[in-house]
């Protein structure tokens, strides 16, 4: 009886080791091929679809801290500019990278939000890529047929934008106030967030 039990235990252990070997092998293959980012991003996108992860919208927009305009980035043509270019507009500023699964997960919701408000001339979208090779960011957008305005990171002023997490999203009001900071992924294509963003544009004052 004990021999049979030991035999069963050995068989169970062998199956467990084989299963873990297969799992680790698949994970290793995903990392080698670079597909782990896409797979993790897709899984996290499913989590966002539940609507549980949303940005915390402030109850009031008075007495907000000043947002520095000294955040520099380059456009698709390589021309360097800063947030000063969008003075007088509400700004949706998202820091992201193609190698960041949460960034990939939340991008469809940002695109959907952009589609809803892009005709509003008083709202600007600034998606700043942290990729060392900006061509990867361009290829990412083209492959997925996103038309979001993307820029290449240059420098940022200390004080306002201290997050070391990506994605991080900042919302700046038209009068230069930091209305919101969200570290980590979130679902942005909600009526609540859209109304909040538009309320910060000049037409609301």
PDB file of C-alpha atoms in Angstrom:
ATOM      1  CA  UNK A   1       0.000   0.000   0.000  1.00  0.00           C
ATOM      2  CA  UNK A   2       2.835   2.356   0.918  1.00  0.00           C
ATOM      3  CA  UNK A   3       4.668   1.470  -2.311  1.00  0.00           C
ATOM      4  CA  UNK A   4       1.618   2.339  -4.378  1.00  0.00           C
ATOM      5  CA  UNK A   5       1.208   5.604  -2.511  1.00  0.00           C
ATOM      6  CA  UNK A   6       4.851   6.519  -3.075  1.00  0.00           C
ATOM      7  CA  UNK A   7       4.469   5.641  -6.738  1.00  0.00           C
ATOM      8  CA  UNK A   8       1.394   7.874  -7.024  1.00  0.00           C
ATOM      9  CA  UNK A   9       3.244  10.720  -5.267  1.00  0.00           C
ATOM     10  CA  UNK A  10       6.181  10.402  -7.646  1.00  0.00           C
ATOM     11  CA  UNK A  11       3.803  10.399 -10.625  1.00  0.00           C
ATOM     12  CA  UNK A  12       2.004  13.451  -9.302  1.00  0.00           C
ATOM     13  CA  UNK A  13       5.293  15.274  -8.715  1.00  0.00           C
ATOM     14  CA  UNK A  14       6.468  14.388 -12.226  1.00  0.00           C
ATOM     15  CA  UNK A  15       3.245  15.749 -13.755  1.00  0.00           C
ATOM     16  CA  UNK A  16       3.550  18.928 -11.697  1.00  0.00           C
ATOM     17  CA  UNK A  17       7.147  19.449 -12.828  1.00  0.00           C
ATOM     18  CA  UNK A  18       6.149  18.871 -16.455  1.00  0.00           C
ATOM     19  CA  UNK A  19       3.256  21.337 -16.151  1.00  0.00           C
ATOM     20  CA  UNK A  20       5.509  23.988 -14.621  1.00  0.00           C
ATOM     21  CA  UNK A  21       8.108  23.294 -17.263  1.00  0.00           C
ATOM     22  CA  UNK A  22       5.546  23.927 -19.996  1.00  0.00           C
ATOM     23  CA  UNK A  23       4.317  27.112 -18.298  1.00  0.00           C
ATOM     24  CA  UNK A  24       7.832  28.471 -17.824  1.00  0.00           C
ATOM     25  CA  UNK A  25       8.678  27.471 -21.384  1.00  0.00           C
ATOM     26  CA  UNK A  26       5.704  29.413 -22.756  1.00  0.00           C
ATOM     27  CA  UNK A  27       6.604  32.440 -20.618  1.00  0.00           C
ATOM     28  CA  UNK A  28      10.201  32.245 -21.789  1.00  0.00           C
ATOM     29  CA  UNK A  29       9.090  32.015 -25.420  1.00  0.00           C
ATOM     30  CA  UNK A  30       6.831  35.049 -25.000  1.00  0.00           C
ATOM     31  CA  UNK A  31       9.721  37.087 -23.601  1.00  0.00           C
ATOM     32  CA  UNK A  32      12.161  35.933 -26.276  1.00  0.00           C
ATOM     33  CA  UNK A  33       9.751  36.814 -29.083  1.00  0.00           C
ATOM     34  CA  UNK A  34       8.624  40.051 -27.413  1.00  0.00           C
ATOM     35  CA  UNK A  35       4.992  38.930 -27.311  1.00  0.00           C
ATOM     36  CA  UNK A  36       4.768  39.125 -23.513  1.00  0.00           C
ATOM     37  CA  UNK A  37       3.959  42.843 -23.693  1.00  0.00           C
ATOM     38  CA  UNK A  38       1.042  42.250 -26.057  1.00  0.00           C
ATOM     39  CA  UNK A  39      -0.297  39.295 -24.062  1.00  0.00           C
ATOM     40  CA  UNK A  40      -0.107  41.092 -20.718  1.00  0.00           C
ATOM     41  CA  UNK A  41      -1.605  44.214 -22.288  1.00  0.00           C
ATOM     42  CA  UNK A  42      -4.533  42.220 -23.654  1.00  0.00           C
ATOM     43  CA  UNK A  43      -5.152  40.631 -20.263  1.00  0.00           C
ATOM     44  CA  UNK A  44      -5.115  44.008 -18.543  1.00  0.00           C
ATOM     45  CA  UNK A  45      -7.426  45.431 -21.196  1.00  0.00           C
ATOM     46  CA  UNK A  46      -9.955  42.806 -20.160  1.00  0.00           C
ATOM     47  CA  UNK A  47      -9.634  44.055 -16.595  1.00  0.00           C
ATOM     48  CA  UNK A  48     -10.285  47.622 -17.754  1.00  0.00           C
ATOM     49  CA  UNK A  49     -13.400  46.469 -19.600  1.00  0.00           C
ATOM     50  CA  UNK A  50     -14.987  45.718 -16.223  1.00  0.00           C
ATOM     51  CA  UNK A  51     -15.011  49.471 -15.546  1.00  0.00           C
ATOM     52  CA  UNK A  52     -13.499  48.989 -12.098  1.00  0.00           C
ATOM     53  CA  UNK A  53     -10.280  50.901 -12.779  1.00  0.00           C
ATOM     54  CA  UNK A  54     -11.139  54.534 -13.416  1.00  0.00           C
ATOM     55  CA  UNK A  55      -9.325  57.790 -12.722  1.00  0.00           C
ATOM     56  CA  UNK A  56     -10.276  59.622  -9.534  1.00  0.00           C
ATOM     57  CA  UNK A  57     -11.992  62.791 -10.675  1.00  0.00           C
ATOM     58  CA  UNK A  58     -11.691  65.639  -8.148  1.00  0.00           C
ATOM     59  CA  UNK A  59     -14.924  66.737  -6.547  1.00  0.00           C
ATOM     60  CA  UNK A  60     -14.059  70.395  -7.176  1.00  0.00           C
ATOM     61  CA  UNK A  61     -11.678  72.222  -9.478  1.00  0.00           C
ATOM     62  CA  UNK A  62     -10.960  75.231  -7.312  1.00  0.00           C
ATOM     63  CA  UNK A  63      -7.698  75.853  -5.443  1.00  0.00           C
ATOM     64  CA  UNK A  64      -5.798  73.411  -7.636  1.00  0.00           C
ATOM     65  CA  UNK A  65      -1.964  73.487  -7.749  1.00  0.00           C
ATOM     66  CA  UNK A  66      -0.142  75.167 -10.617  1.00  0.00           C
ATOM     67  CA  UNK A  67       1.001  72.893 -13.436  1.00  0.00           C
ATOM     68  CA  UNK A  68       4.423  73.640 -14.878  1.00  0.00           C
ATOM     69  CA  UNK A  69       4.486  74.267 -18.627  1.00  0.00           C
ATOM     70  CA  UNK A  70       8.202  73.387 -18.718  1.00  0.00           C
ATOM     71  CA  UNK A  71       7.703  69.889 -20.069  1.00  0.00           C
ATOM     72  CA  UNK A  72       9.576  69.416 -23.363  1.00  0.00           C
ATOM     73  CA  UNK A  73       8.977  66.930 -26.154  1.00  0.00           C
ATOM     74  CA  UNK A  74       9.557  66.517 -29.890  1.00  0.00           C
ATOM     75  CA  UNK A  75       6.835  66.037 -32.486  1.00  0.00           C
ATOM     76  CA  UNK A  76       6.798  63.567 -35.403  1.00  0.00           C
ATOM     77  CA  UNK A  77       9.086  65.884 -37.374  1.00  0.00           C
ATOM     78  CA  UNK A  78      11.602  66.214 -34.555  1.00  0.00           C
ATOM     79  CA  UNK A  79      10.692  69.780 -33.648  1.00  0.00           C
ATOM     80  CA  UNK A  80      11.022  70.379 -29.900  1.00  0.00           C
ATOM     81  CA  UNK A  81       8.280  72.250 -28.071  1.00  0.00           C
ATOM     82  CA  UNK A  82       6.700  72.306 -24.613  1.00  0.00           C
ATOM     83  CA  UNK A  83       3.352  72.479 -22.876  1.00  0.00           C
ATOM     84  CA  UNK A  84       3.516  76.241 -23.431  1.00  0.00           C
ATOM     85  CA  UNK A  85       2.261  75.464 -26.915  1.00  0.00           C
ATOM     86  CA  UNK A  86      -1.096  74.443 -25.424  1.00  0.00           C
ATOM     87  CA  UNK A  87      -1.560  77.380 -23.094  1.00  0.00           C
ATOM     88  CA  UNK A  88      -5.238  78.297 -22.843  1.00  0.00           C
ATOM     89  CA  UNK A  89      -6.390  74.725 -23.536  1.00  0.00           C
ATOM     90  CA  UNK A  90      -7.345  71.803 -21.352  1.00  0.00           C
ATOM     91  CA  UNK A  91      -4.596  69.191 -21.773  1.00  0.00           C
ATOM     92  CA  UNK A  92      -4.738  65.417 -21.497  1.00  0.00           C
ATOM     93  CA  UNK A  93      -1.076  64.464 -20.968  1.00  0.00           C
ATOM     94  CA  UNK A  94      -0.241  60.761 -21.013  1.00  0.00           C
ATOM     95  CA  UNK A  95       3.250  59.302 -20.459  1.00  0.00           C
ATOM     96  CA  UNK A  96       3.569  55.883 -22.080  1.00  0.00           C
ATOM     97  CA  UNK A  97       5.841  53.393 -23.896  1.00  0.00           C
ATOM     98  CA  UNK A  98       5.402  50.498 -26.312  1.00  0.00           C
ATOM     99  CA  UNK A  99       7.158  48.111 -23.886  1.00  0.00           C
ATOM    100  CA  UNK A 100       4.655  48.912 -21.110  1.00  0.00           C
ATOM    101  CA  UNK A 101       1.700  46.439 -20.956  1.00  0.00           C
ATOM    102  CA  UNK A 102      -0.589  48.767 -18.914  1.00  0.00           C
ATOM    103  CA  UNK A 103       0.052  51.527 -21.474  1.00  0.00           C
ATOM    104  CA  UNK A 104      -1.056  49.225 -24.270  1.00  0.00           C
ATOM    105  CA  UNK A 105      -4.073  48.127 -22.237  1.00  0.00           C
ATOM    106  CA  UNK A 106      -5.434  51.633 -21.689  1.00  0.00           C
ATOM    107  CA  UNK A 107      -4.649  52.997 -25.158  1.00  0.00           C
ATOM    108  CA  UNK A 108      -7.967  51.933 -26.788  1.00  0.00           C
ATOM    109  CA  UNK A 109      -9.898  53.859 -24.129  1.00  0.00           C
ATOM    110  CA  UNK A 110      -7.732  56.936 -24.732  1.00  0.00           C
ATOM    111  CA  UNK A 111      -8.346  56.644 -28.467  1.00  0.00           C
ATOM    112  CA  UNK A 112     -12.098  56.371 -27.842  1.00  0.00           C
ATOM    113  CA  UNK A 113     -11.987  59.469 -25.629  1.00  0.00           C
ATOM    114  CA  UNK A 114      -9.987  61.310 -28.276  1.00  0.00           C
ATOM    115  CA  UNK A 115     -12.535  60.376 -30.944  1.00  0.00           C
ATOM    116  CA  UNK A 116     -15.290  61.918 -28.818  1.00  0.00           C
ATOM    117  CA  UNK A 117     -13.590  65.251 -28.102  1.00  0.00           C
ATOM    118  CA  UNK A 118     -11.011  65.825 -30.861  1.00  0.00           C
ATOM    119  CA  UNK A 119     -13.254  68.346 -32.605  1.00  0.00           C
ATOM    120  CA  UNK A 120     -13.130  70.549 -29.516  1.00  0.00           C
ATOM    121  CA  UNK A 121     -10.392  73.067 -30.324  1.00  0.00           C
ATOM    122  CA  UNK A 122     -10.001  73.897 -26.636  1.00  0.00           C
ATOM    123  CA  UNK A 123      -8.891  70.391 -25.640  1.00  0.00           C
ATOM    124  CA  UNK A 124      -5.427  69.046 -26.497  1.00  0.00           C
ATOM    125  CA  UNK A 125      -4.038  65.520 -26.273  1.00  0.00           C
ATOM    126  CA  UNK A 126      -0.322  65.045 -25.679  1.00  0.00           C
ATOM    127  CA  UNK A 127       0.888  61.455 -25.561  1.00  0.00           C
ATOM    128  CA  UNK A 128       4.593  61.433 -24.746  1.00  0.00           C
ATOM    129  CA  UNK A 129       6.474  58.240 -25.585  1.00  0.00           C
ATOM    130  CA  UNK A 130       9.344  57.106 -23.371  1.00  0.00           C
ATOM    131  CA  UNK A 131      10.683  54.751 -26.054  1.00  0.00           C
ATOM    132  CA  UNK A 132      14.350  55.356 -26.838  1.00  0.00           C
ATOM    133  CA  UNK A 133      13.555  54.597 -30.476  1.00  0.00           C
ATOM    134  CA  UNK A 134      10.651  56.860 -31.394  1.00  0.00           C
ATOM    135  CA  UNK A 135      10.120  54.881 -34.604  1.00  0.00           C
ATOM    136  CA  UNK A 136       8.717  52.066 -32.448  1.00  0.00           C
ATOM    137  CA  UNK A 137       6.086  54.421 -31.070  1.00  0.00           C
ATOM    138  CA  UNK A 138       5.171  55.549 -34.587  1.00  0.00           C
ATOM    139  CA  UNK A 139       4.932  51.944 -35.810  1.00  0.00           C
ATOM    140  CA  UNK A 140       2.784  51.021 -32.801  1.00  0.00           C
ATOM    141  CA  UNK A 141       0.251  53.729 -33.623  1.00  0.00           C
ATOM    142  CA  UNK A 142       0.199  52.968 -37.340  1.00  0.00           C
ATOM    143  CA  UNK A 143      -0.233  49.221 -36.843  1.00  0.00           C
ATOM    144  CA  UNK A 144      -3.255  49.754 -34.610  1.00  0.00           C
ATOM    145  CA  UNK A 145      -4.611  52.599 -36.723  1.00  0.00           C
ATOM    146  CA  UNK A 146      -4.578  55.045 -33.806  1.00  0.00           C
ATOM    147  CA  UNK A 147      -4.459  58.724 -34.746  1.00  0.00           C
ATOM    148  CA  UNK A 148      -3.528  60.069 -31.328  1.00  0.00           C
ATOM    149  CA  UNK A 149      -1.024  62.961 -31.250  1.00  0.00           C
ATOM    150  CA  UNK A 150       2.245  61.406 -30.071  1.00  0.00           C
ATOM    151  CA  UNK A 151       5.512  63.059 -29.059  1.00  0.00           C
ATOM    152  CA  UNK A 152       8.981  61.951 -28.037  1.00  0.00           C
ATOM    153  CA  UNK A 153      10.113  62.701 -24.484  1.00  0.00           C
ATOM    154  CA  UNK A 154      12.855  65.285 -23.976  1.00  0.00           C
ATOM    155  CA  UNK A 155      12.889  66.848 -20.479  1.00  0.00           C
ATOM    156  CA  UNK A 156      10.472  67.819 -17.764  1.00  0.00           C
ATOM    157  CA  UNK A 157      10.680  70.346 -14.959  1.00  0.00           C
ATOM    158  CA  UNK A 158      11.062  69.019 -11.410  1.00  0.00           C
ATOM    159  CA  UNK A 159       8.210  69.641  -9.042  1.00  0.00           C
ATOM    160  CA  UNK A 160       5.047  68.959 -11.015  1.00  0.00           C
ATOM    161  CA  UNK A 161       5.697  65.699 -12.837  1.00  0.00           C
ATOM    162  CA  UNK A 162       7.476  63.481 -10.327  1.00  0.00           C
ATOM    163  CA  UNK A 163       5.927  60.115 -11.164  1.00  0.00           C
ATOM    164  CA  UNK A 164       8.332  57.294 -11.970  1.00  0.00           C
ATOM    165  CA  UNK A 165       5.413  55.087 -13.010  1.00  0.00           C
ATOM    166  CA  UNK A 166       4.158  54.595 -16.542  1.00  0.00           C
ATOM    167  CA  UNK A 167       1.568  55.054 -17.654  1.00  0.00           C
ATOM    168  CA  UNK A 168       0.921  58.265 -15.780  1.00  0.00           C
ATOM    169  CA  UNK A 169      -1.742  60.691 -16.938  1.00  0.00           C
ATOM    170  CA  UNK A 170      -2.041  64.369 -16.034  1.00  0.00           C
ATOM    171  CA  UNK A 171      -4.969  66.636 -16.798  1.00  0.00           C
ATOM    172  CA  UNK A 172      -4.200  70.341 -16.944  1.00  0.00           C
ATOM    173  CA  UNK A 173      -6.910  72.977 -16.987  1.00  0.00           C
ATOM    174  CA  UNK A 174      -6.999  75.815 -19.491  1.00  0.00           C
ATOM    175  CA  UNK A 175      -5.863  78.239 -16.783  1.00  0.00           C
ATOM    176  CA  UNK A 176      -2.753  76.164 -16.036  1.00  0.00           C
ATOM    177  CA  UNK A 177      -3.860  74.155 -12.997  1.00  0.00           C
ATOM    178  CA  UNK A 178      -3.016  70.501 -12.365  1.00  0.00           C
ATOM    179  CA  UNK A 179      -6.533  69.103 -12.169  1.00  0.00           C
ATOM    180  CA  UNK A 180      -5.689  65.401 -11.998  1.00  0.00           C
ATOM    181  CA  UNK A 181      -2.806  62.940 -11.799  1.00  0.00           C
ATOM    182  CA  UNK A 182      -3.368  59.233 -12.345  1.00  0.00           C
ATOM    183  CA  UNK A 183      -0.480  56.781 -11.897  1.00  0.00           C
ATOM    184  CA  UNK A 184      -1.060  53.438 -13.583  1.00  0.00           C
ATOM    185  CA  UNK A 185      -3.650  52.330 -16.096  1.00  0.00           C
ATOM    186  CA  UNK A 186      -7.251  53.502 -16.161  1.00  0.00           C
ATOM    187  CA  UNK A 187     -10.336  53.556 -18.354  1.00  0.00           C
ATOM    188  CA  UNK A 188     -10.831  57.047 -19.783  1.00  0.00           C
ATOM    189  CA  UNK A 189     -13.681  56.676 -22.294  1.00  0.00           C
ATOM    190  CA  UNK A 190     -16.441  57.242 -19.775  1.00  0.00           C
ATOM    191  CA  UNK A 191     -19.052  59.995 -19.877  1.00  0.00           C
ATOM    192  CA  UNK A 192     -17.949  61.144 -16.444  1.00  0.00           C
ATOM    193  CA  UNK A 193     -14.323  61.638 -17.445  1.00  0.00           C
ATOM    194  CA  UNK A 194     -15.236  63.209 -20.791  1.00  0.00           C
ATOM    195  CA  UNK A 195     -17.461  65.761 -19.058  1.00  0.00           C
ATOM    196  CA  UNK A 196     -14.675  66.472 -16.561  1.00  0.00           C
ATOM    197  CA  UNK A 197     -12.117  67.083 -19.306  1.00  0.00           C
ATOM    198  CA  UNK A 198     -14.409  69.358 -21.290  1.00  0.00           C
ATOM    199  CA  UNK A 199     -15.336  71.292 -18.146  1.00  0.00           C
ATOM    200  CA  UNK A 200     -11.695  72.400 -17.888  1.00  0.00           C
ATOM    201  CA  UNK A 201     -11.688  73.925 -21.366  1.00  0.00           C
ATOM    202  CA  UNK A 202     -12.157  77.717 -21.889  1.00  0.00           C
ATOM    203  CA  UNK A 203     -15.796  77.390 -22.862  1.00  0.00           C
ATOM    204  CA  UNK A 204     -16.555  76.357 -19.283  1.00  0.00           C
ATOM    205  CA  UNK A 205     -15.234  79.623 -17.790  1.00  0.00           C
TER     206      UNK A 205
END
